CSV table of C-alpha atoms in Angstrom, one decimal:
chain,number,residue,atom,x,y,z
A,1,UNK,CA,-14.3,50.6,-48.4
A,2,UNK,CA,-11.9,49.4,-45.8
A,3,UNK,CA,-13.0,46.8,-43.2
A,4,UNK,CA,-13.7,48.2,-39.7
A,5,UNK,CA,-12.3,46.2,-36.9
A,6,UNK,CA,-15.1,44.7,-34.7
A,7,UNK,CA,-14.5,43.3,-31.2
A,8,UNK,CA,-16.8,40.7,-29.6
A,9,UNK,CA,-16.4,38.1,-26.9
A,10,UNK,CA,-15.4,34.5,-27.5
A,11,UNK,CA,-18.3,32.6,-29.1
A,12,UNK,CA,-17.9,29.6,-26.8
A,13,UNK,CA,-20.7,29.4,-24.4
A,14,UNK,CA,-18.6,27.3,-22.0
A,15,UNK,CA,-16.0,30.1,-22.1
A,16,UNK,CA,-18.7,32.7,-21.3
A,17,UNK,CA,-19.9,30.7,-18.4
A,18,UNK,CA,-16.5,30.2,-17.0
A,19,UNK,CA,-15.9,34.0,-17.2
A,20,UNK,CA,-19.2,34.7,-15.5
A,21,UNK,CA,-18.5,32.2,-12.7
A,22,UNK,CA,-15.1,33.9,-12.1
A,23,UNK,CA,-16.9,37.2,-11.8
A,24,UNK,CA,-19.4,35.8,-9.3
A,25,UNK,CA,-16.5,34.3,-7.3
A,26,UNK,CA,-14.7,37.7,-7.2
A,27,UNK,CA,-17.9,39.5,-6.1
A,28,UNK,CA,-18.3,37.1,-3.2
A,29,UNK,CA,-14.7,37.7,-2.1
A,30,UNK,CA,-15.2,41.4,-2.4
A,31,UNK,CA,-12.6,41.8,-5.2
A,32,UNK,CA,-12.9,44.5,-7.8
A,33,UNK,CA,-14.4,43.7,-11.2
A,34,UNK,CA,-11.8,42.6,-13.8
A,35,UNK,CA,-12.8,43.4,-17.4
A,36,UNK,CA,-12.9,40.3,-19.5
A,37,UNK,CA,-10.3,40.3,-22.2
A,38,UNK,CA,-11.8,40.5,-25.7
A,39,UNK,CA,-10.7,38.6,-28.7
A,40,UNK,CA,-10.2,40.9,-31.6
A,41,UNK,CA,-11.3,39.5,-35.0
A,42,UNK,CA,-11.2,41.5,-38.2
A,43,UNK,CA,-14.2,40.9,-40.5
A,44,UNK,CA,-15.0,42.0,-43.9
A,45,UNK,CA,-17.9,44.4,-44.3
A,46,UNK,CA,-20.1,41.5,-45.7
A,47,UNK,CA,-19.8,39.8,-42.3
A,48,UNK,CA,-20.6,42.8,-40.2
A,49,UNK,CA,-24.3,42.1,-39.9
A,50,UNK,CA,-23.9,38.4,-38.9
A,51,UNK,CA,-21.2,39.4,-36.5
A,52,UNK,CA,-23.4,42.0,-34.9
A,53,UNK,CA,-26.2,39.4,-34.5
A,54,UNK,CA,-23.7,37.0,-32.9
A,55,UNK,CA,-22.5,39.6,-30.5
A,56,UNK,CA,-26.1,40.4,-29.4
A,57,UNK,CA,-26.8,36.6,-29.0
A,58,UNK,CA,-23.7,36.1,-26.8
A,59,UNK,CA,-24.6,39.1,-24.8
A,60,UNK,CA,-28.0,37.7,-24.2
A,61,UNK,CA,-26.5,34.4,-23.1
A,62,UNK,CA,-24.2,36.2,-20.7
A,63,UNK,CA,-27.1,38.2,-19.2
A,64,UNK,CA,-29.2,35.0,-18.8
A,65,UNK,CA,-26.5,33.0,-17.2
A,66,UNK,CA,-27.0,33.0,-13.5
A,67,UNK,CA,-25.4,31.4,-10.5
A,68,UNK,CA,-27.7,28.5,-10.6
A,69,UNK,CA,-26.5,27.5,-14.0
A,70,UNK,CA,-23.3,26.4,-12.4
A,71,UNK,CA,-25.0,23.3,-11.2
A,72,UNK,CA,-26.2,22.4,-14.7
A,73,UNK,CA,-22.9,22.5,-16.5
A,74,UNK,CA,-22.4,19.3,-18.4
A,75,UNK,CA,-19.2,17.3,-18.7
A,76,UNK,CA,-18.2,16.6,-22.3
A,77,UNK,CA,-15.7,13.8,-22.9
A,78,UNK,CA,-12.6,14.9,-24.8
A,79,UNK,CA,-10.2,12.7,-26.7
A,80,UNK,CA,-7.7,12.4,-23.9
A,81,UNK,CA,-10.4,11.2,-21.5
A,82,UNK,CA,-11.2,8.1,-23.5
A,83,UNK,CA,-8.1,6.3,-22.2
A,84,UNK,CA,-8.5,7.4,-18.6
A,85,UNK,CA,-9.4,3.9,-17.4
A,86,UNK,CA,-6.9,1.4,-18.5
A,87,UNK,CA,-7.3,-2.3,-19.1
A,88,UNK,CA,-7.6,-4.2,-15.8
A,89,UNK,CA,-5.3,-7.0,-16.9
A,90,UNK,CA,-2.6,-4.6,-18.1
A,91,UNK,CA,-2.7,-2.7,-14.8
A,92,UNK,CA,-2.4,-6.0,-12.9
A,93,UNK,CA,0.6,-7.1,-14.8
A,94,UNK,CA,2.3,-3.7,-14.3
A,95,UNK,CA,1.6,-3.8,-10.6
A,96,UNK,CA,-0.8,-0.8,-10.6
A,97,UNK,CA,-3.0,-1.1,-7.6
A,98,UNK,CA,-6.6,-0.3,-8.5
A,99,UNK,CA,-9.1,-1.4,-5.8
A,100,UNK,CA,-10.8,-4.5,-7.1
A,101,UNK,CA,-14.2,-3.0,-6.6
A,102,UNK,CA,-13.4,-0.4,-9.2
A,103,UNK,CA,-12.5,-2.9,-11.9
A,104,UNK,CA,-14.8,-4.8,-14.2
A,105,UNK,CA,-13.9,-8.0,-12.3
A,106,UNK,CA,-16.2,-6.9,-9.5
A,107,UNK,CA,-19.2,-7.7,-11.6
A,108,UNK,CA,-17.6,-10.4,-13.8
A,109,UNK,CA,-19.4,-13.8,-14.2
A,110,UNK,CA,-18.0,-17.0,-12.7
A,111,UNK,CA,-17.1,-18.1,-16.2
A,112,UNK,CA,-14.9,-15.1,-16.7
A,113,UNK,CA,-13.3,-15.6,-13.3
A,114,UNK,CA,-12.7,-19.4,-13.5
A,115,UNK,CA,-9.5,-18.9,-15.5
A,116,UNK,CA,-7.9,-17.2,-12.5
A,117,UNK,CA,-8.8,-20.1,-10.2
A,118,UNK,CA,-6.8,-22.4,-12.6
A,119,UNK,CA,-4.1,-19.7,-12.7
A,120,UNK,CA,-3.9,-19.7,-8.9
A,121,UNK,CA,-3.3,-23.5,-8.9
A,122,UNK,CA,-0.6,-23.3,-11.6
A,123,UNK,CA,1.2,-20.4,-9.9
A,124,UNK,CA,0.9,-22.2,-6.5
A,125,UNK,CA,2.8,-25.2,-7.9
A,126,UNK,CA,5.3,-23.6,-10.3
A,127,UNK,CA,5.8,-20.2,-8.6
A,128,UNK,CA,5.2,-20.6,-4.8
A,129,UNK,CA,6.3,-17.0,-4.1
A,130,UNK,CA,3.4,-15.6,-6.1
A,131,UNK,CA,0.8,-13.2,-4.5
A,132,UNK,CA,-1.6,-15.9,-3.4
A,133,UNK,CA,-3.6,-13.3,-1.5
A,134,UNK,CA,-4.0,-10.9,-4.5
A,135,UNK,CA,-7.4,-9.2,-4.3
A,136,UNK,CA,-8.4,-10.7,-7.7
A,137,UNK,CA,-7.7,-14.2,-6.5
A,138,UNK,CA,-9.6,-13.6,-3.3
A,139,UNK,CA,-12.6,-12.3,-5.3
A,140,UNK,CA,-12.5,-15.4,-7.6
A,141,UNK,CA,-12.5,-17.9,-4.7
A,142,UNK,CA,-15.2,-15.9,-2.9
A,143,UNK,CA,-17.5,-15.8,-5.8
A,144,UNK,CA,-17.0,-19.4,-6.8
A,145,UNK,CA,-17.4,-20.6,-3.2
A,146,UNK,CA,-20.6,-18.6,-2.8
A,147,UNK,CA,-22.2,-20.7,-5.6
A,148,UNK,CA,-20.8,-24.0,-4.2
A,149,UNK,CA,-21.0,-23.6,-0.4
A,150,UNK,CA,-24.5,-22.3,-0.3
A,151,UNK,CA,-25.8,-25.3,-2.2
A,152,UNK,CA,-23.7,-27.8,-0.2
A,153,UNK,CA,-24.8,-26.3,3.1
A,154,UNK,CA,-28.5,-25.9,2.4
A,155,UNK,CA,-29.4,-28.9,0.4
A,156,UNK,CA,-27.0,-31.7,1.1
A,157,UNK,CA,-25.6,-31.2,4.6
A,158,UNK,CA,-28.1,-32.3,7.2
A,159,UNK,CA,-28.5,-30.4,10.5
A,160,UNK,CA,-29.1,-33.7,12.2
A,161,UNK,CA,-25.8,-35.3,11.2
A,162,UNK,CA,-23.6,-36.3,14.1
A,163,UNK,CA,-20.6,-34.1,14.8
A,164,UNK,CA,-17.9,-36.9,14.3
A,165,UNK,CA,-19.4,-37.7,10.9
A,166,UNK,CA,-19.7,-34.1,9.8
A,167,UNK,CA,-16.2,-33.1,10.9
A,168,UNK,CA,-14.6,-36.0,9.1
A,169,UNK,CA,-16.6,-35.2,5.9
A,170,UNK,CA,-15.5,-31.5,6.0
A,171,UNK,CA,-11.9,-32.1,6.9
A,172,UNK,CA,-10.7,-35.0,4.8
A,173,UNK,CA,-10.5,-34.4,1.0
A,174,UNK,CA,-11.0,-38.0,-0.3
A,175,UNK,CA,-13.7,-40.5,0.1
A,176,UNK,CA,-14.5,-44.1,-0.7
A,177,UNK,CA,-18.0,-45.6,-0.6
A,178,UNK,CA,-19.7,-48.8,-1.4
A,179,UNK,CA,-23.1,-50.4,-1.1
A,180,UNK,CA,-23.2,-53.3,1.3
A,181,UNK,CA,-26.0,-55.0,-0.7
A,182,UNK,CA,-28.1,-55.8,2.4
A,183,UNK,CA,-29.2,-54.2,5.6
A,184,UNK,CA,-26.9,-54.8,8.6
A,185,UNK,CA,-29.1,-56.0,11.4
A,186,UNK,CA,-29.1,-53.7,14.5
A,187,UNK,CA,-27.0,-51.1,12.7
A,188,UNK,CA,-28.5,-47.7,12.3
A,189,UNK,CA,-27.2,-44.9,10.1
A,190,UNK,CA,-24.1,-43.4,11.8
A,191,UNK,CA,-24.7,-40.0,10.1
A,192,UNK,CA,-28.1,-39.2,11.4
A,193,UNK,CA,-28.2,-41.9,14.2
A,194,UNK,CA,-31.9,-42.3,13.7
A,195,UNK,CA,-33.6,-45.6,14.6
A,196,UNK,CA,-35.5,-47.0,11.6
A,197,UNK,CA,-32.7,-45.9,9.2
A,198,UNK,CA,-30.8,-49.1,8.6
A,199,UNK,CA,-27.4,-48.8,7.1
A,200,UNK,CA,-26.9,-50.1,3.5
A,201,UNK,CA,-23.8,-48.2,2.6
A,202,UNK,CA,-20.3,-47.9,3.9
A,203,UNK,CA,-18.1,-44.7,3.6
A,204,UNK,CA,-14.6,-43.7,4.5
A,205,UNK,CA,-13.1,-40.2,4.5
A,206,UNK,CA,-9.4,-40.2,3.7
A,207,UNK,CA,-6.4,-37.9,3.2
A,208,UNK,CA,-4.9,-35.4,5.6
A,209,UNK,CA,-7.0,-32.4,6.7
A,210,UNK,CA,-5.8,-29.2,4.9
A,211,UNK,CA,-6.1,-25.5,5.0
A,212,UNK,CA,-8.8,-24.5,2.4
A,213,UNK,CA,-7.0,-21.2,1.8
A,214,UNK,CA,-3.5,-22.6,0.9
A,215,UNK,CA,-4.4,-26.3,0.3
A,216,UNK,CA,-1.5,-27.2,2.5
A,217,UNK,CA,-1.8,-30.1,5.0
A,218,UNK,CA,-2.8,-29.1,8.5
A,219,UNK,CA,0.3,-29.1,10.8
A,220,UNK,CA,-0.9,-29.7,14.4
A,221,UNK,CA,0.8,-27.8,17.2
A,222,UNK,CA,1.6,-29.1,20.6
A,223,UNK,CA,-0.4,-27.5,23.3
A,224,UNK,CA,2.6,-27.6,25.7
A,225,UNK,CA,5.4,-26.3,23.5
A,226,UNK,CA,3.4,-24.6,20.7
A,227,UNK,CA,5.8,-26.2,18.3
A,228,UNK,CA,5.3,-28.8,15.5
A,229,UNK,CA,4.5,-32.2,16.8
A,230,UNK,CA,3.4,-35.5,15.5
A,231,UNK,CA,0.2,-35.8,17.6
A,232,UNK,CA,-2.5,-36.5,17.2
A,233,UNK,CA,-2.2,-38.9,14.3
A,234,UNK,CA,-3.4,-42.4,13.2
A,235,UNK,CA,-1.4,-45.5,13.0
A,236,UNK,CA,-1.2,-45.0,9.3
A,237,UNK,CA,0.4,-41.6,9.9
A,238,UNK,CA,-2.6,-39.5,8.8
A,239,UNK,CA,-3.4,-36.3,10.8
A,240,UNK,CA,-6.5,-36.5,13.1
A,241,UNK,CA,-7.2,-32.8,13.7
A,242,UNK,CA,-8.9,-30.4,11.4
A,243,UNK,CA,-7.9,-26.8,10.6
A,244,UNK,CA,-9.6,-25.6,13.7
A,245,UNK,CA,-7.8,-28.0,16.0
A,246,UNK,CA,-10.8,-30.3,16.5
A,247,UNK,CA,-10.2,-34.0,16.8
A,248,UNK,CA,-11.6,-36.0,13.9
A,249,UNK,CA,-12.1,-39.7,13.3
A,250,UNK,CA,-9.1,-41.6,11.8
A,251,UNK,CA,-9.0,-42.2,8.1
A,252,UNK,CA,-9.5,-45.9,8.8
A,253,UNK,CA,-13.0,-45.3,10.3
A,254,UNK,CA,-15.8,-46.8,8.3
A,255,UNK,CA,-19.1,-45.1,8.6
A,256,UNK,CA,-22.2,-47.2,8.0
A,257,UNK,CA,-24.9,-45.1,6.4
A,258,UNK,CA,-28.5,-45.3,5.3
A,259,UNK,CA,-29.2,-44.7,1.6
A,260,UNK,CA,-30.5,-41.2,1.9
A,261,UNK,CA,-27.7,-39.9,4.1
A,262,UNK,CA,-25.1,-41.7,1.9
A,263,UNK,CA,-26.4,-40.0,-1.3
A,264,UNK,CA,-26.4,-36.6,0.4
A,265,UNK,CA,-22.9,-37.1,1.9
A,266,UNK,CA,-21.4,-38.0,-1.4
A,267,UNK,CA,-22.6,-34.8,-3.0
A,268,UNK,CA,-21.9,-32.7,0.1
A,269,UNK,CA,-18.3,-33.9,0.2
A,270,UNK,CA,-17.8,-33.3,-3.5
A,271,UNK,CA,-19.0,-29.7,-3.2
A,272,UNK,CA,-17.1,-29.0,0.0
A,273,UNK,CA,-13.7,-30.1,-1.5
A,274,UNK,CA,-14.2,-28.8,-5.1
A,275,UNK,CA,-11.2,-26.4,-4.8
A,276,UNK,CA,-9.0,-29.3,-3.6
A,277,UNK,CA,-10.2,-31.5,-6.5
A,278,UNK,CA,-9.6,-28.7,-9.1
A,279,UNK,CA,-6.0,-28.4,-7.7
A,280,UNK,CA,-5.5,-32.1,-8.0
A,281,UNK,CA,-6.6,-32.1,-11.6
A,282,UNK,CA,-4.1,-29.2,-12.4
A,283,UNK,CA,-1.3,-31.1,-10.7
A,284,UNK,CA,-2.1,-34.2,-12.7
A,285,UNK,CA,-2.1,-32.1,-15.9
A,286,UNK,CA,1.2,-30.5,-15.1
A,287,UNK,CA,2.7,-33.9,-14.4
A,288,UNK,CA,1.4,-35.3,-17.7
A,289,UNK,CA,2.8,-32.4,-19.7
A,290,UNK,CA,6.3,-32.8,-18.1
A,291,UNK,CA,6.2,-29.6,-16.0
A,292,UNK,CA,7.0,-31.5,-12.8
A,293,UNK,CA,10.0,-33.4,-14.2
A,294,UNK,CA,13.3,-33.0,-12.4
A,295,UNK,CA,14.8,-31.1,-15.4
A,296,UNK,CA,11.9,-28.5,-15.5
A,297,UNK,CA,12.1,-28.1,-11.7
A,298,UNK,CA,15.8,-27.4,-11.7
A,299,UNK,CA,15.3,-25.0,-14.6
A,300,UNK,CA,12.6,-23.0,-12.7
A,301,UNK,CA,14.7,-23.0,-9.5
A,302,UNK,CA,17.3,-20.9,-11.4
A,303,UNK,CA,14.7,-18.3,-12.4
A,304,UNK,CA,13.9,-15.1,-10.6
A,305,UNK,CA,10.4,-14.8,-9.1
A,306,UNK,CA,9.4,-12.5,-11.9
A,307,UNK,CA,10.5,-15.0,-14.6
A,308,UNK,CA,8.8,-17.9,-12.8
A,309,UNK,CA,5.6,-15.9,-12.7
A,310,UNK,CA,5.8,-15.2,-16.5
A,311,UNK,CA,6.6,-18.9,-17.0
A,312,UNK,CA,3.5,-20.0,-15.1
A,313,UNK,CA,1.4,-17.4,-17.0
A,314,UNK,CA,2.6,-19.0,-20.2
A,315,UNK,CA,1.5,-22.4,-19.0
A,316,UNK,CA,-1.9,-21.1,-18.2
A,317,UNK,CA,-2.2,-19.4,-21.6
A,318,UNK,CA,-1.3,-22.7,-23.3
A,319,UNK,CA,-3.9,-24.6,-21.2
A,320,UNK,CA,-6.5,-22.0,-22.3
A,321,UNK,CA,-5.5,-22.2,-26.0
A,322,UNK,CA,-5.8,-26.0,-25.9
A,323,UNK,CA,-9.3,-25.8,-24.4
A,324,UNK,CA,-8.5,-27.4,-21.0
A,325,UNK,CA,-9.8,-24.4,-18.9
A,326,UNK,CA,-13.0,-24.3,-20.9
A,327,UNK,CA,-13.5,-28.0,-20.4
A,328,UNK,CA,-12.9,-27.6,-16.7
A,329,UNK,CA,-15.4,-24.9,-16.4
A,330,UNK,CA,-18.0,-26.9,-18.3
A,331,UNK,CA,-17.5,-29.8,-15.9
A,332,UNK,CA,-17.7,-27.3,-13.0
A,333,UNK,CA,-21.1,-26.0,-14.3
A,334,UNK,CA,-22.4,-29.5,-15.1
A,335,UNK,CA,-21.6,-30.7,-11.6
A,336,UNK,CA,-23.3,-27.6,-10.1
A,337,UNK,CA,-26.4,-28.0,-12.3
A,338,UNK,CA,-26.6,-31.7,-11.3
A,339,UNK,CA,-26.4,-30.8,-7.6
A,340,UNK,CA,-29.1,-28.2,-8.0
A,341,UNK,CA,-31.5,-30.7,-9.6
A,342,UNK,CA,-30.8,-33.8,-7.5
A,343,UNK,CA,-28.1,-36.1,-6.4
A,344,UNK,CA,-27.4,-38.5,-9.3
A,345,UNK,CA,-25.9,-41.8,-8.3
A,346,UNK,CA,-23.3,-40.1,-6.1
A,347,UNK,CA,-21.0,-39.2,-9.0
A,348,UNK,CA,-17.9,-37.2,-8.2
A,349,UNK,CA,-16.6,-34.1,-10.0
A,350,UNK,CA,-16.3,-34.8,-13.8
A,351,UNK,CA,-12.7,-33.5,-13.9
A,352,UNK,CA,-11.6,-36.4,-11.6
A,353,UNK,CA,-12.9,-39.5,-13.4
A,354,UNK,CA,-11.4,-41.9,-10.8
């Protein structure tokens, strides 16, 4: 016996639902009903019964599918969807602008982000035209600073410290300190200025004030001409105004401190200038590896900005492969953990042993 052609709708439930939704849309718009095209399939007589059962089941599904089912349709990932979100690092190198809050860096740990802090320092020296305000760099500094600054401000910076002392501590990136060995008669602590707190330590804050964003020295402006001027400065040539234009004590000023204020000031200064210290370590490393030699500088000066960026990236990759970045992060964590527990003998950051 010859096979009889049997016609039935597509067996895909998703297809049935889409067709039904289209009919609902047409009804709402007052458009005439459009018969759904049927897919013709020729079956052998042995399959007629199962095909008939399938037709009845699909018809039942179609009858039971209502308008509310539209809201319960489920998205099913297809093969092409798997590569919809590309690698963040690849996008960054290609210049693809994806808001940083939609990348995995937004929830990355400080350990993951620390490499980019080192990268910023390397690029800043070897490729000054780099995008220093890249959203990723801003995120890195913000997250790392949040860990540091909260600790420095809440535990080690006293609210009763005098303004001249606090401004000098926050503005100048280097410090020297020594124990006097004996109380200085009639000399109270110059940090808290409290009576009964005799000074047993001496401390100086040195180096020019700098911009914490760019790490460049502060350049004072003349109030009269609004142009670069040499005032105010010390006899030794150091700048005596901070990033906000406030006058600060000269670098030659020796503060006499009590033991408790001295210990807190050492740690507060270390935490406040951690970015500066990290940059100093990177500069020292670049110098020791020959990257700051005159030959290398001349070679880089002949490069395009893009080639200089790639060159600096290669330097960072080499530092990572040799374990320098991992060591820097361990020192960063150790210093932070020490600060969280207590001030231990006024030690500075481990990446700067001197």
